[in-house]
Short mmCIF file of C-alpha atoms and ligand atoms in Angstrom, two decimals:
data_model
loop_
_atom_site.label_atom_id
_atom_site.label_comp_id
_atom_site.label_asym_id
_atom_site.label_seq_id
_atom_site.Cartn_x
_atom_site.Cartn_y
_atom_site.Cartn_z
CA MET A 1 4.87 103.18 85.59
CA GLU A 2 7.43 100.67 86.79
CA HIS A 3 7.12 97.05 85.74
CA ASP A 4 6.69 96.02 89.38
CA PHE A 5 3.58 98.16 89.63
CA TRP A 6 1.88 96.07 86.95
CA HIS A 7 3.21 92.75 88.19
CA GLN A 8 1.79 93.57 91.60
CA ARG A 9 -1.58 94.58 90.16
CA TRP A 10 -1.84 91.24 88.38
CA ALA A 11 -0.60 89.27 91.39
CA GLU A 12 -3.20 90.91 93.62
CA GLY A 13 -5.99 90.70 91.04
CA ARG A 14 -6.39 94.48 90.97
CA ILE A 15 -7.35 94.50 87.32
CA GLY A 16 -10.45 96.66 87.23
CA PHE A 17 -9.42 97.67 83.70
CA HIS A 18 -10.17 94.18 82.37
CA GLN A 19 -13.48 93.87 80.52
CA GLU A 20 -15.31 90.56 80.50
CA ASP A 21 -16.86 91.45 77.16
CA VAL A 22 -15.33 92.60 73.93
CA ASN A 23 -14.87 96.36 73.91
CA PRO A 24 -18.04 97.88 72.40
CA PHE A 25 -16.13 100.62 70.55
CA LEU A 26 -13.98 98.01 68.85
CA LYS A 27 -17.05 96.18 67.57
CA LYS A 28 -18.75 99.39 66.53
CA HIS A 29 -15.88 101.14 64.77
CA TRP A 30 -13.37 98.55 63.58
CA ALA A 31 -14.87 98.34 60.10
CA GLU A 32 -14.16 102.06 59.63
CA LEU A 33 -10.44 101.29 59.48
CA LYS A 34 -11.03 99.23 56.34
CA VAL A 35 -8.25 96.81 57.20
CA ALA A 36 -8.17 93.67 55.04
CA SER A 37 -9.13 90.64 57.10
CA ASP A 38 -5.81 88.89 56.43
CA GLU A 39 -3.79 91.80 57.86
CA THR A 40 -2.20 91.34 61.26
CA VAL A 41 -3.50 93.51 64.09
CA PHE A 42 -1.18 94.57 66.88
CA VAL A 43 -2.65 94.95 70.38
CA PRO A 44 -0.11 96.73 72.60
CA LEU A 45 -0.27 96.25 76.40
CA CYS A 46 -2.93 93.65 75.75
CA GLY A 47 -3.54 92.25 79.24
CA LYS A 48 -5.88 89.28 78.83
CA SER A 49 -8.24 91.25 76.65
CA ARG A 50 -10.96 89.34 74.84
CA ASP A 51 -10.66 91.96 72.09
CA MET A 52 -7.92 89.77 70.62
CA LEU A 53 -10.40 86.92 70.18
CA TRP A 54 -12.88 89.18 68.45
CA LEU A 55 -10.23 90.51 66.07
CA ARG A 56 -9.22 86.93 65.26
CA GLU A 57 -12.87 86.08 64.60
CA GLN A 58 -12.85 88.84 61.98
CA GLY A 59 -10.05 86.92 60.26
CA HIS A 60 -7.04 88.95 61.44
CA PRO A 61 -3.89 87.32 62.71
CA VAL A 62 -3.30 89.02 66.07
CA VAL A 63 -0.12 89.87 67.97
CA GLY A 64 -0.34 91.18 71.52
CA VAL A 65 2.41 92.22 73.89
CA GLU A 66 2.00 92.07 77.63
CA LEU A 67 4.45 92.45 80.50
CA SER A 68 2.71 90.11 82.94
CA ASP A 69 3.23 86.40 82.52
CA ALA A 70 0.15 85.83 84.71
CA ALA A 71 -1.96 87.86 82.29
CA CYS A 72 -0.61 86.01 79.25
CA GLU A 73 -1.27 82.67 80.92
CA ALA A 74 -4.76 83.72 81.98
CA PHE A 75 -5.72 84.85 78.50
CA PHE A 76 -5.34 81.35 77.10
CA ALA A 77 -6.49 79.42 80.18
CA GLU A 78 -9.68 81.46 80.55
CA ASN A 79 -10.50 80.90 76.91
CA ASP A 80 -9.92 77.15 77.22
CA VAL A 81 -7.08 76.91 74.76
CA GLU A 82 -3.68 75.40 75.19
CA PRO A 83 -1.12 77.57 73.43
CA GLU A 84 2.15 76.49 71.97
CA ARG A 85 4.86 78.16 74.03
CA LYS A 86 8.24 79.10 72.66
CA SER A 87 11.06 81.52 73.01
CA PHE A 88 10.84 84.16 70.31
CA GLY A 89 13.06 87.22 69.86
CA GLY A 90 13.76 87.48 73.58
CA TYR A 91 10.09 87.03 74.53
CA VAL A 92 8.10 84.05 75.69
CA ALA A 93 5.55 83.69 72.90
CA ARG A 94 2.29 81.82 73.40
CA GLU A 95 0.45 81.11 70.21
CA VAL A 96 -2.70 79.36 69.12
CA ASP A 97 -4.71 79.58 65.91
CA GLY A 98 -3.37 82.94 64.70
CA ILE A 99 -3.16 84.69 68.06
CA ARG A 100 0.34 85.27 69.38
CA VAL A 101 0.92 86.88 72.76
CA LEU A 102 4.46 88.02 73.49
CA CYS A 103 5.32 88.23 77.14
CA GLY A 104 7.70 91.08 77.86
CA ASP A 105 8.32 94.79 77.50
CA PHE A 106 6.63 96.77 74.73
CA PHE A 107 9.72 98.98 74.60
CA ALA A 108 11.92 96.07 73.48
CA LEU A 109 9.84 95.14 70.41
CA ASN A 110 10.87 95.47 66.81
CA SER A 111 8.57 95.51 63.81
CA GLU A 112 9.44 91.96 62.78
CA LEU A 113 8.21 90.68 66.12
CA ILE A 114 4.80 92.20 65.49
CA ARG A 115 4.72 90.75 61.96
CA GLU A 116 5.04 94.28 60.53
CA SER A 117 1.46 95.00 61.59
CA ARG A 118 -0.14 98.00 59.97
CA ALA A 119 -3.23 98.01 62.17
CA VAL A 120 -3.38 98.65 65.89
CA PHE A 121 -6.07 98.51 68.54
CA ASP A 122 -5.16 100.58 71.59
CA ARG A 123 -7.61 100.34 74.45
CA ALA A 124 -6.25 101.11 77.92
CA ALA A 125 -2.64 101.16 76.70
CA LEU A 126 -1.87 104.86 76.09
CA VAL A 127 -4.10 105.89 79.00
CA ALA A 128 -2.35 103.40 81.30
CA LEU A 129 0.85 105.43 81.12
CA PRO A 130 1.88 108.67 82.85
CA PRO A 131 2.65 111.71 80.66
CA GLY A 132 6.39 111.17 80.00
CA MET A 133 5.88 107.52 79.19
CA ARG A 134 3.00 108.36 76.87
CA ARG A 135 5.37 110.39 74.73
CA ASP A 136 7.88 107.53 74.67
CA TYR A 137 5.11 105.04 73.90
CA ALA A 138 3.72 107.07 71.00
CA VAL A 139 7.20 107.60 69.53
CA TYR A 140 8.08 103.92 69.88
CA LEU A 141 4.76 102.73 68.45
CA GLN A 142 5.23 104.93 65.41
CA GLN A 143 8.74 103.55 64.89
CA LEU A 144 7.32 100.05 64.89
CA LEU A 145 4.57 100.78 62.40
CA PRO A 146 5.18 100.72 58.65
CA THR A 147 3.92 103.35 56.24
CA GLY A 148 0.19 103.19 55.69
CA SER A 149 -0.66 102.14 59.23
CA LYS A 150 -3.95 102.76 61.01
CA VAL A 151 -4.80 102.88 64.68
CA LEU A 152 -8.12 102.62 66.51
CA LEU A 153 -7.43 104.39 69.79
CA VAL A 154 -9.70 104.69 72.81
CA THR A 155 -8.85 107.42 75.33
CA LEU A 156 -10.44 108.74 78.51
CA GLU A 157 -11.05 112.32 79.53
CA PHE A 158 -11.82 113.49 83.05
CA GLU A 159 -10.75 116.10 85.56
CA GLY A 160 -7.73 115.21 87.65
CA GLU A 161 -4.20 113.98 87.31
CA SER A 162 -4.16 110.68 89.15
CA GLY A 163 -3.95 107.35 87.37
CA PRO A 164 -3.81 104.87 85.85
CA PRO A 165 -5.94 105.32 83.94
CA PHE A 166 -4.88 108.82 83.01
CA SER A 167 -6.92 111.47 81.26
CA VAL A 168 -5.58 112.15 77.76
CA SER A 169 -6.87 115.30 76.08
CA SER A 170 -7.64 115.79 72.40
CA GLU A 171 -4.73 118.24 72.26
CA GLU A 172 -2.38 115.56 73.53
CA VAL A 173 -3.60 113.01 70.98
CA GLU A 174 -2.86 115.65 68.34
CA GLN A 175 0.60 116.37 69.79
CA LEU A 176 1.51 112.70 70.01
CA TYR A 177 0.24 111.56 66.66
CA GLY A 178 -0.74 114.58 64.53
CA GLU A 179 2.49 114.93 62.62
CA ARG A 180 2.24 111.49 61.04
CA PHE A 181 -1.43 110.63 61.19
CA SER A 182 -4.63 112.32 60.18
CA ILE A 183 -6.82 112.09 63.24
CA ARG A 184 -10.58 111.73 63.31
CA CYS A 185 -12.75 111.54 66.41
CA LEU A 186 -15.28 108.77 65.78
CA GLU A 187 -17.20 109.03 69.03
CA ARG A 188 -17.25 110.78 72.36
CA PHE A 189 -19.18 108.81 74.93
CA GLU A 190 -20.17 110.49 78.20
CA CYS A 191 -20.18 107.78 80.86
CA GLU A 192 -23.66 107.36 82.29
CA ASP A 193 -22.82 105.67 85.57
CA PRO A 194 -22.97 108.37 88.33
CA ARG A 195 -19.70 106.92 89.75
CA ASP A 196 -18.06 107.93 86.46
CA ALA A 197 -19.72 111.38 86.24
CA GLY A 198 -17.64 113.78 84.15
CA ARG A 199 -15.71 110.98 82.49
CA SER A 200 -15.79 110.50 78.71
CA GLU A 201 -14.44 107.77 76.51
CA VAL A 202 -13.19 109.04 73.19
CA VAL A 203 -12.62 106.91 70.11
CA TRP A 204 -10.06 108.01 67.54
CA LEU A 205 -9.15 106.82 64.08
CA LEU A 206 -5.53 107.56 63.15
CA GLU A 207 -4.56 107.12 59.50
CA ASP A 208 -1.04 107.50 58.19
CA LYS A 209 -0.87 110.59 56.00
CA ALA A 210 1.86 109.08 53.86
CA ALA A 211 0.72 107.14 50.83
CA GLU A 212 1.77 103.51 50.82
C1 LIG B 1 -4.64 99.08 81.83
S1 LIG B 1 -4.08 97.50 81.35
C2 LIG B 1 -4.94 97.29 79.80
C3 LIG B 1 -4.95 95.90 79.28
C4 LIG B 1 -5.77 95.68 78.01
N1 LIG B 1 -5.41 96.59 76.94
C5 LIG B 1 -7.23 95.76 78.30
O1 LIG B 1 -7.94 96.49 77.60
O2 LIG B 1 -7.70 95.06 79.21
C6 LIG B 1 -2.44 97.85 80.85
C7 LIG B 1 -1.61 96.60 80.65
O3 LIG B 1 -0.34 96.95 80.15
C8 LIG B 1 0.64 96.09 80.70
N2 LIG B 1 1.91 96.81 80.58
C9 LIG B 1 2.30 97.90 81.27
N3 LIG B 1 3.50 98.32 80.86
C10 LIG B 1 3.89 97.46 79.86
C11 LIG B 1 5.05 97.37 79.05
N4 LIG B 1 6.06 98.23 79.16
N5 LIG B 1 5.12 96.38 78.14
C12 LIG B 1 4.10 95.49 78.01
N6 LIG B 1 2.97 95.53 78.77
C13 LIG B 1 2.87 96.51 79.69
C14 LIG B 1 0.15 95.86 82.12
O4 LIG B 1 0.66 94.67 82.69
C15 LIG B 1 -1.37 95.81 81.92
O5 LIG B 1 -1.81 94.50 81.73
#
């Protein structure tokens, strides 16, 4: 997916992926990661997701990365907070009370910029990318993450190739992450809305096999 594709989606307000409420799978399953509340959580391709607020409410410092400046701006404006804005490692960083949103390309990050986070929440990031980019994304994410990391990942499964969002099979999750992480399916939710017939949301817990 080219950067312009996303910039255009944000400019035109075609952001059907955005959820007004905190993601229910995050609330339901986050505790299963057993991440200490003072550990930083990384939210890749974060959009203006309210999930970052919820994670902060649990005590975690949060770092998100998002390509669209409009999305970064909207996250703070819509939550009635005025962030401090500064240039940081080649990104425009907006920060307030433990939430830092880096505006720029995920593929230019380094682990220092994400405060060496060992916990990740991926909702609508992996599935936003076409197959080749998913491989690159998974490789890059794993390079960023230190030993002992954990990921709560939400994927979608449905018939068909078009996207975003894209369908990501269990086999693909295994191919992308199975070498490094032990992978547990926490929930498979069959969408009930007839417009989403045949679509499932799948929640995965990835835990680094290597001891810390
Ligand atoms: C499907 S949206 C999901 C947003 C968010 N995770 C959510 O749950 O609402 C994917 C987001 O990734 C952003 N994005 C796409 N490619 C990116 C990249 N290379 N680096 C940073 N952000 C990117 C897009 O602008 C878009 O906001």
